[in-house]
PDB file of C-alpha atoms in Angstrom:
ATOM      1  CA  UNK A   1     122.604 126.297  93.401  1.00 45.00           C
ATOM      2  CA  UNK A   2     125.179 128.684  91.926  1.00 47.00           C
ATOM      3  CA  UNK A   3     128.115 127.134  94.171  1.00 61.00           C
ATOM      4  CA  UNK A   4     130.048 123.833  93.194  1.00 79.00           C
ATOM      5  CA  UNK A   5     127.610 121.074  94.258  1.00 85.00           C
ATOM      6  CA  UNK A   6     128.928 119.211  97.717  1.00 91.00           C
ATOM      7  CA  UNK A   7     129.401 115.205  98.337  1.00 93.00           C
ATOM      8  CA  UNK A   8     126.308 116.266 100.434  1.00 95.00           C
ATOM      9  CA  UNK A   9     124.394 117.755  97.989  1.00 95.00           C
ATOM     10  CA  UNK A  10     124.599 114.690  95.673  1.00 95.00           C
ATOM     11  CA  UNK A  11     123.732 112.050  98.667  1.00 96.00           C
ATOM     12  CA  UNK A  12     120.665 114.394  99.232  1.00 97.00           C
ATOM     13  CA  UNK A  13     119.309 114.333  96.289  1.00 97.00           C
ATOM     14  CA  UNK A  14     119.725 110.542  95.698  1.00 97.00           C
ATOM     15  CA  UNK A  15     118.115 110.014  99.104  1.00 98.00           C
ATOM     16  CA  UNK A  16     114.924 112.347  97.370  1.00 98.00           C
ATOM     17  CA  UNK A  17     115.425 110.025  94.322  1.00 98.00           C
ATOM     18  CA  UNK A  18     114.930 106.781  95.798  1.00 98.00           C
ATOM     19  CA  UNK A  19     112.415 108.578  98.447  1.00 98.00           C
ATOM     20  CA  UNK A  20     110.020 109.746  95.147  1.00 98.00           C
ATOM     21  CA  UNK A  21     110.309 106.268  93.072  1.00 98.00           C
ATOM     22  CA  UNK A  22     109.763 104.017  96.316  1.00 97.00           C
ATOM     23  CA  UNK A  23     106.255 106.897  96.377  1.00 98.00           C
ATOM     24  CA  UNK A  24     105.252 106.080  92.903  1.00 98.00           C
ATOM     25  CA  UNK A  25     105.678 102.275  93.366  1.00 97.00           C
ATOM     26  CA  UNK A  26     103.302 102.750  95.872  1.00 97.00           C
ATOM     27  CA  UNK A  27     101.128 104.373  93.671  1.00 97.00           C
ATOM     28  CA  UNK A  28     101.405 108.208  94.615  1.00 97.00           C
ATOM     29  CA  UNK A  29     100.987 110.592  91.180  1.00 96.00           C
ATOM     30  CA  UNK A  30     103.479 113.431  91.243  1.00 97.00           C
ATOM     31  CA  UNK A  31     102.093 116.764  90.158  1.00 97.00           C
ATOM     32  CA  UNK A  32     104.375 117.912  87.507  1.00 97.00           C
ATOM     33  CA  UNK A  33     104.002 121.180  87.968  1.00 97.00           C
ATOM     34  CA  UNK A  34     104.162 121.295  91.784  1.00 98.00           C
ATOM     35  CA  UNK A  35     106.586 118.677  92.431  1.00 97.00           C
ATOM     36  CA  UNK A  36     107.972 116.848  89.259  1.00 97.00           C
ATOM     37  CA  UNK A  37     109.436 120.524  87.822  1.00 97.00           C
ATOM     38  CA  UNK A  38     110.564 122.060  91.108  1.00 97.00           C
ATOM     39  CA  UNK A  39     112.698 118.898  91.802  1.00 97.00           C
ATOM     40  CA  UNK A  40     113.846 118.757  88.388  1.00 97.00           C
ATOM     41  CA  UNK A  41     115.233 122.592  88.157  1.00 95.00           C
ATOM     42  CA  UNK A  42     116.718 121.950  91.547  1.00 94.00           C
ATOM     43  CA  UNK A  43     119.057 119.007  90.831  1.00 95.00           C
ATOM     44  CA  UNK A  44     119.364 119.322  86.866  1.00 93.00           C
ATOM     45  CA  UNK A  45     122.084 121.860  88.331  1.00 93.00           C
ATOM     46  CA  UNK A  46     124.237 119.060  90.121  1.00 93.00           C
ATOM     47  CA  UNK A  47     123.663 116.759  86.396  1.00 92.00           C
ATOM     48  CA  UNK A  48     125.732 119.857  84.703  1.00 92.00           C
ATOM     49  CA  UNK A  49     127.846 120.111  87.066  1.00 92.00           C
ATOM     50  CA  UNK A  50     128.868 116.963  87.299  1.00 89.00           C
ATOM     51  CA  UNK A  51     130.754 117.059  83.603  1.00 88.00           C
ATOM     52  CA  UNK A  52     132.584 119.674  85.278  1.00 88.00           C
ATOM     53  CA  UNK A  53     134.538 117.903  88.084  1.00 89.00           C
ATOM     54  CA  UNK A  54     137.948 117.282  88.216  1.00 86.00           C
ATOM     55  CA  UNK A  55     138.909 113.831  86.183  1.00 84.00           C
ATOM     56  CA  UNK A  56     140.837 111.249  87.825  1.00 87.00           C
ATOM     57  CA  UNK A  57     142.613 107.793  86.281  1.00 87.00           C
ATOM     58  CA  UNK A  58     138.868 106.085  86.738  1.00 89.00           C
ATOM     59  CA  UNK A  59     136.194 109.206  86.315  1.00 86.00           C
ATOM     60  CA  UNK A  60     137.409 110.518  83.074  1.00 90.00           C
ATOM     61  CA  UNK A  61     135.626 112.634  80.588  1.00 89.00           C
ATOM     62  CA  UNK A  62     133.116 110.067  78.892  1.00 92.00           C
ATOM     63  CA  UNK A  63     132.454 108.852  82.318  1.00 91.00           C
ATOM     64  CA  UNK A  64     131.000 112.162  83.951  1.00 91.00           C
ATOM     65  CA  UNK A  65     129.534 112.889  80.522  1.00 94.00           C
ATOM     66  CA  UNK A  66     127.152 109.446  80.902  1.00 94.00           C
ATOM     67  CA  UNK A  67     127.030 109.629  84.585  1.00 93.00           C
ATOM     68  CA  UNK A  68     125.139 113.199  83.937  1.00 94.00           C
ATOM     69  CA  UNK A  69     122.918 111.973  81.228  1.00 95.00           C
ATOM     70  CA  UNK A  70     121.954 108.783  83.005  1.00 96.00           C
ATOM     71  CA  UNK A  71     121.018 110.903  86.290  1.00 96.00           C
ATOM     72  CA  UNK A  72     118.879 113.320  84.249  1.00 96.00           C
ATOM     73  CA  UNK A  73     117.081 109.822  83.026  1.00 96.00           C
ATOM     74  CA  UNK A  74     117.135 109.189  86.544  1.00 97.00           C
ATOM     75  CA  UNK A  75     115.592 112.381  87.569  1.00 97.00           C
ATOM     76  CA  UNK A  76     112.811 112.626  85.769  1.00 96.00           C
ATOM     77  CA  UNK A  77     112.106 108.891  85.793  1.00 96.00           C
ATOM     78  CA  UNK A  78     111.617 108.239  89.761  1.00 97.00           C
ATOM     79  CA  UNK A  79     108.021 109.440  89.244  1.00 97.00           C
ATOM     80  CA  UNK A  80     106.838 107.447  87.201  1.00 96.00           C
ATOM     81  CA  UNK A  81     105.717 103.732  89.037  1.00 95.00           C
ATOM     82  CA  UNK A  82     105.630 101.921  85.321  1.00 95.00           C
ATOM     83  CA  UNK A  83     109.965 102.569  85.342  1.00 96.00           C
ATOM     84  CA  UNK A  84     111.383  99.165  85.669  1.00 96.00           C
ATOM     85  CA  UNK A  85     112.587  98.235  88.873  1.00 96.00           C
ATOM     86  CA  UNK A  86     115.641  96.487  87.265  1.00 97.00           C
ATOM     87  CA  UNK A  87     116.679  99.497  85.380  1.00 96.00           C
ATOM     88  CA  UNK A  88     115.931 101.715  88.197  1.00 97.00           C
ATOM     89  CA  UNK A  89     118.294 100.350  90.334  1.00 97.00           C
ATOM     90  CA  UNK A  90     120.866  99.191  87.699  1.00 96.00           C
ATOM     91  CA  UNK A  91     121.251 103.648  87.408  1.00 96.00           C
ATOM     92  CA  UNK A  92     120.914 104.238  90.874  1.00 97.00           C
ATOM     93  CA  UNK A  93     123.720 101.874  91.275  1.00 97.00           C
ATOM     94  CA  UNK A  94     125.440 103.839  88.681  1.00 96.00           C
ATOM     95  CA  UNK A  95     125.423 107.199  89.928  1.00 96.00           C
ATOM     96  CA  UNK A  96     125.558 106.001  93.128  1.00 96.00           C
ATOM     97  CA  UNK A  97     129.217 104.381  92.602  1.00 95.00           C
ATOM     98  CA  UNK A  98     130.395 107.446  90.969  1.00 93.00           C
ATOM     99  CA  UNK A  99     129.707 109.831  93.586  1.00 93.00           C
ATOM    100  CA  UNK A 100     130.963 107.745  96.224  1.00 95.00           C
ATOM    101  CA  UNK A 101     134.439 107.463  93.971  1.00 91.00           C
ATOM    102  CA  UNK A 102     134.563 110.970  93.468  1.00 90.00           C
ATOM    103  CA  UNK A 103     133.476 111.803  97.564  1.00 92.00           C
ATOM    104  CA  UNK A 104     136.248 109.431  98.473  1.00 92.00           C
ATOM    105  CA  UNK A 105     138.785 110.801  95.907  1.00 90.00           C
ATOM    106  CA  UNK A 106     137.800 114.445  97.065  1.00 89.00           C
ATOM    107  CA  UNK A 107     136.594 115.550  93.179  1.00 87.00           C
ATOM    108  CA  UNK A 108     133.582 116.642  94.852  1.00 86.00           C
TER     109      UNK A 108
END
């Protein structure tokens, strides 16, 4: 994913991310190297990328910079069943928010 990542591209991958943790709360075992690192080289792209979006009033600098560590916790985190439920969704929440401000704002 060489381009500038889309409004679509992040509501994809958040779709996979909630798709893989509500799998391994039902108590499906990722292969790392199959699935876990495939999925994780695909969308670490759209973490970086998003310290690189245009900064409004609200997203500034130490936002994106949080919002991009918290959905590389995210990431690699939605395959594993033993991630709290309560944290999971407090991040999902998160990034969720974020891209919908930037998507509406048209930073993304």
């Amino acid at each position: 994913m060489s381009r500038n990542a889309s409004y679509s591209d992040y509501r994809e991958m958040l779709d996979e991310i909630a798709g893989r943790y509500d799998k391994a709360r039902a108590g499906y075992e990722f292969d790392f190297k199959t699935e876990i690192e495939p999925f994780l080289n695909k969308y670490k792209v759209l973490a970086d990328q998003l310290q690189h979006i245009p900064t409004d009033d609200r997203l500034t600098e130490t936002i994106r910079e949080v919002m991009s560590d918290e959905l590389m916790e995210l990431l690699m985190s939605c395959h594993v069943s033993r991630f709290s439920l309560k944290l999971y969704h407090e991040k999902f929440k998160y990034i969720n928010m974020w891209v919908n401000h930037a998507g509406k704002e048209g930073l993304l």
